[in-house]
Coordinates of C-alpha atoms in Angstrom, one line a residue:
X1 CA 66.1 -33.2 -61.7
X2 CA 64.6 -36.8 -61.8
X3 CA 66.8 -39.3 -62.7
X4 CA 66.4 -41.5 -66.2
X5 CA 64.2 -44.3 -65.6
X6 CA 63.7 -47.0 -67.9
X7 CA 61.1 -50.6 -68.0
X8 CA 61.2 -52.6 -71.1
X9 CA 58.7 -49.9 -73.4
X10 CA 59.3 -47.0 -71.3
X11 CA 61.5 -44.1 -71.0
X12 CA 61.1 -41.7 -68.4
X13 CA 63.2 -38.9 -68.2
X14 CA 63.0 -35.0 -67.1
X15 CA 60.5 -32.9 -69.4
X16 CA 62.1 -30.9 -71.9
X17 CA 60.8 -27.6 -72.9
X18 CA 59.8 -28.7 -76.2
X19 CA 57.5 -31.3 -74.5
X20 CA 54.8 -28.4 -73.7
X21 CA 52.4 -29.3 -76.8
X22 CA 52.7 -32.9 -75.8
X23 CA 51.9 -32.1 -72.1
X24 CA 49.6 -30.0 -72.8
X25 CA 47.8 -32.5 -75.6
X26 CA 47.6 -34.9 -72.7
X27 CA 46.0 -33.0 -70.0
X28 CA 43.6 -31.6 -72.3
X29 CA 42.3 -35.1 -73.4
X30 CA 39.5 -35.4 -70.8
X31 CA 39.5 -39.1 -70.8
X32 CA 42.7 -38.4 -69.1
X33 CA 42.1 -35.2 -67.2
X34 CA 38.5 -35.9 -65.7
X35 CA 41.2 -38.3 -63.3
X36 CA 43.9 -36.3 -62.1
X37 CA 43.8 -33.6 -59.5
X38 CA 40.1 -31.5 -59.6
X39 CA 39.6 -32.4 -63.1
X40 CA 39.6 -31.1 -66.7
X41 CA 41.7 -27.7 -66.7
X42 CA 41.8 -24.9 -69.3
X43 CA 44.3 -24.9 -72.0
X44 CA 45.9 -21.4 -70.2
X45 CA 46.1 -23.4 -66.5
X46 CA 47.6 -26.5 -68.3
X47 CA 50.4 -24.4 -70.0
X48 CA 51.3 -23.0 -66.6
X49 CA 50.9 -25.5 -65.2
X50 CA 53.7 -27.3 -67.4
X51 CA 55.8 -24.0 -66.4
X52 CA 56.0 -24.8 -62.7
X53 CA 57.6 -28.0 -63.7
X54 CA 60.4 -26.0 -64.8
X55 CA 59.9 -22.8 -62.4
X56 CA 59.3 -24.8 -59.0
X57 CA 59.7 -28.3 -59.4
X58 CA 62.6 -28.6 -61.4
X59 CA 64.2 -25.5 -59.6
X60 CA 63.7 -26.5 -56.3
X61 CA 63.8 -30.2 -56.4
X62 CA 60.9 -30.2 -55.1
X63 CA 59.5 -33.9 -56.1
X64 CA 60.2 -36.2 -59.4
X65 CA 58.2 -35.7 -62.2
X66 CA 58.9 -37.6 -65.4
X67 CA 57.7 -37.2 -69.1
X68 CA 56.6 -40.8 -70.4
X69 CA 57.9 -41.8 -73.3
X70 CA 57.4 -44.6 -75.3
X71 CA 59.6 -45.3 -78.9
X72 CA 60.9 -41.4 -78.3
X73 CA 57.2 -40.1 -78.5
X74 CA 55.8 -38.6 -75.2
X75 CA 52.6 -41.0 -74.0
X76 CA 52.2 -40.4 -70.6
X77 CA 53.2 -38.5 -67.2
X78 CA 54.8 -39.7 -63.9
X79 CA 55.6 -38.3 -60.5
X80 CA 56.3 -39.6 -57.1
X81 CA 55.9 -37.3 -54.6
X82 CA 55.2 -36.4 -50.7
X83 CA 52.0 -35.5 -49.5
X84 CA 50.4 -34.8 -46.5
X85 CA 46.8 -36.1 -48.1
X86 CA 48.1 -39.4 -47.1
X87 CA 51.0 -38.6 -44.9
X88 CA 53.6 -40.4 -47.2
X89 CA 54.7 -40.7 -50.7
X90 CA 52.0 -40.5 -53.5
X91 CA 52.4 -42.0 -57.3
X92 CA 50.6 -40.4 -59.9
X93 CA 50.4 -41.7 -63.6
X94 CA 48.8 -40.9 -66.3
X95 CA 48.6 -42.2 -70.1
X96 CA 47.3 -41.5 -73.9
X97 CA 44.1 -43.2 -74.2
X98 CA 46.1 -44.4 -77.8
X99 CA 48.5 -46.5 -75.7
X100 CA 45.9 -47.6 -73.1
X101 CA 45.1 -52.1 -72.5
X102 CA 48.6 -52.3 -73.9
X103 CA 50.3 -53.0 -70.4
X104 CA 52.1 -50.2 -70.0
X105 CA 50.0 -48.6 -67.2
X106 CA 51.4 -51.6 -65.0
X107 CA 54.4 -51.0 -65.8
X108 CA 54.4 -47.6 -65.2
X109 CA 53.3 -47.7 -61.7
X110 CA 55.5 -51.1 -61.2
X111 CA 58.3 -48.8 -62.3
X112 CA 57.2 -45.7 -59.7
X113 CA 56.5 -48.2 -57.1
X114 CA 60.4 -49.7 -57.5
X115 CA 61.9 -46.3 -57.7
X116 CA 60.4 -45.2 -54.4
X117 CA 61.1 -48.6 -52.5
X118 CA 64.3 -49.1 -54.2
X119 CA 65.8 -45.3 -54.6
X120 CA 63.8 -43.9 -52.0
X121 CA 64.0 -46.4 -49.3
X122 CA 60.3 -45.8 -48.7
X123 CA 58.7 -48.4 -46.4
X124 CA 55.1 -47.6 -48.4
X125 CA 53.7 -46.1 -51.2
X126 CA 50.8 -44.8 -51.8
X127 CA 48.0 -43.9 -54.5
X128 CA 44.8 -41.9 -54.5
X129 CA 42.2 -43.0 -56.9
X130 CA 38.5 -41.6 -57.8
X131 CA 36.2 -44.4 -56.7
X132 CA 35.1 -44.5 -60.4
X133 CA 38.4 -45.3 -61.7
X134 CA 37.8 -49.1 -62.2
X135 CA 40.8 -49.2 -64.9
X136 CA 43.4 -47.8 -62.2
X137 CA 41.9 -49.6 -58.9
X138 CA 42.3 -53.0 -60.9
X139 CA 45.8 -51.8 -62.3
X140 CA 46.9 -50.7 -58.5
X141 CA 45.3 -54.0 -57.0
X142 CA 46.6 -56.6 -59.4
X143 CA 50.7 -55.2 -58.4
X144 CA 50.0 -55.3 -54.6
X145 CA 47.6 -52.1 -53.5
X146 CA 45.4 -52.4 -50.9
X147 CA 42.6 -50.0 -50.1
X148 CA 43.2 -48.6 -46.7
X149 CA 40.6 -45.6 -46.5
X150 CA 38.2 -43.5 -48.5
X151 CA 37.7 -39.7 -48.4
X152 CA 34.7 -38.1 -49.3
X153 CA 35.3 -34.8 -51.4
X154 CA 34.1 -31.5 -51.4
X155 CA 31.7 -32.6 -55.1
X156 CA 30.8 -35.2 -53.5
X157 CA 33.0 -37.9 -54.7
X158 CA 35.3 -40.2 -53.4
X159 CA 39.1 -40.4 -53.4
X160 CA 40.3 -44.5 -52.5
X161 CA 43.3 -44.3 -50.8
X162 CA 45.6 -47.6 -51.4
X163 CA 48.5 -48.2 -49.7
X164 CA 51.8 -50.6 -51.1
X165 CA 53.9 -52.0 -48.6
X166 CA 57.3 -53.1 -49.5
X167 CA 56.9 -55.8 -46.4
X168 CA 53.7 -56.7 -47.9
X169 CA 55.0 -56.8 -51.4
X170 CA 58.0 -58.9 -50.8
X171 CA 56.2 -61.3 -48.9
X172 CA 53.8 -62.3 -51.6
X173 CA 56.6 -61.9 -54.5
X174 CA 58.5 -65.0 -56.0
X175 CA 61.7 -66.0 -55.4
X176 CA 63.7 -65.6 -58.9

């Protein structure tokens, strides 16, 4: 199980079985699903897909994956995980379009990148983005991602890949 992570508005801690409507609420928002993995899923592949959390993941402690909380409410997703797509550590985040230009996307993925530097002892981390994600290539930019390669998909599109180093990242961060 993932440990208990926690920013200033955030709380992200281990699904819970009640969480399923919430999940599945989230990934069925296509503002939200049209960006992660192949796209908008069925309601049926959604719900199993909140199963393997538990089945798989979970089970086999197979990668963290968080539920997103914000004031005890679930607004959002995490995970950090390895994958050979860009032969390293991948974040993926994503949030309710209600909580969306409040911030807390930074800090989401300024919380994923610490954990995998910090708890991890990753030297990099790394994000795939659709090209047409302006929102998240901004977010990722403006905390220290930089765009290392592009791969062209099967539909067509294109995946950025964008790399955070933690050499890179301490070199450019302020002393306290």
């Amino acid at each position: 199980m993932p440990p208990t992570l926690c920013t200033p508005r955030l709380l992200l801690n281990p699904y819970t079985r009640d969480d399923e409507e919430g999940f599945v609420a989230l990934f069925q928002d296509v503002r939200v699903s049209r960006w992660m993995g192949d796209g908008p899923s069925s309601e049926a592949d959604d719900r199993a897909l909140f199963g393997r959390i538990f089945s798989k993941v979970y089970a086999r402690d197979l990668f963290d994956v968080w539920a997103v909380r914000r004031d005890g409410r679930l607004v959002g997703h995490a995970e950090i995980k390895r994958t050979d797509e860009v032969e390293g550590h991948e974040i993926v985040y994503a949030l309710s379009p209600a909580v969306w230009g409040s911030g807390l996307g930074t800090e989401l993925a300024e919380a994923l990148v610490a954990y995998g530097f910090e708890t991890l002892g990753l030297a990099e981390v790394h994000a795939t983005v659709a090209a047409e994600n302006e929102a998240s290539l901004r977010l990722l930019g403006r905390i220290g991602f930089a765009h290392v390669r592009d791969i062209g998909e099967d539909d067509g599109g294109l995946t950025r890949v964008l790399t955070a180093s933690r050499r890179s990242l301490s070199a450019t961060s302020s002393p306290l």
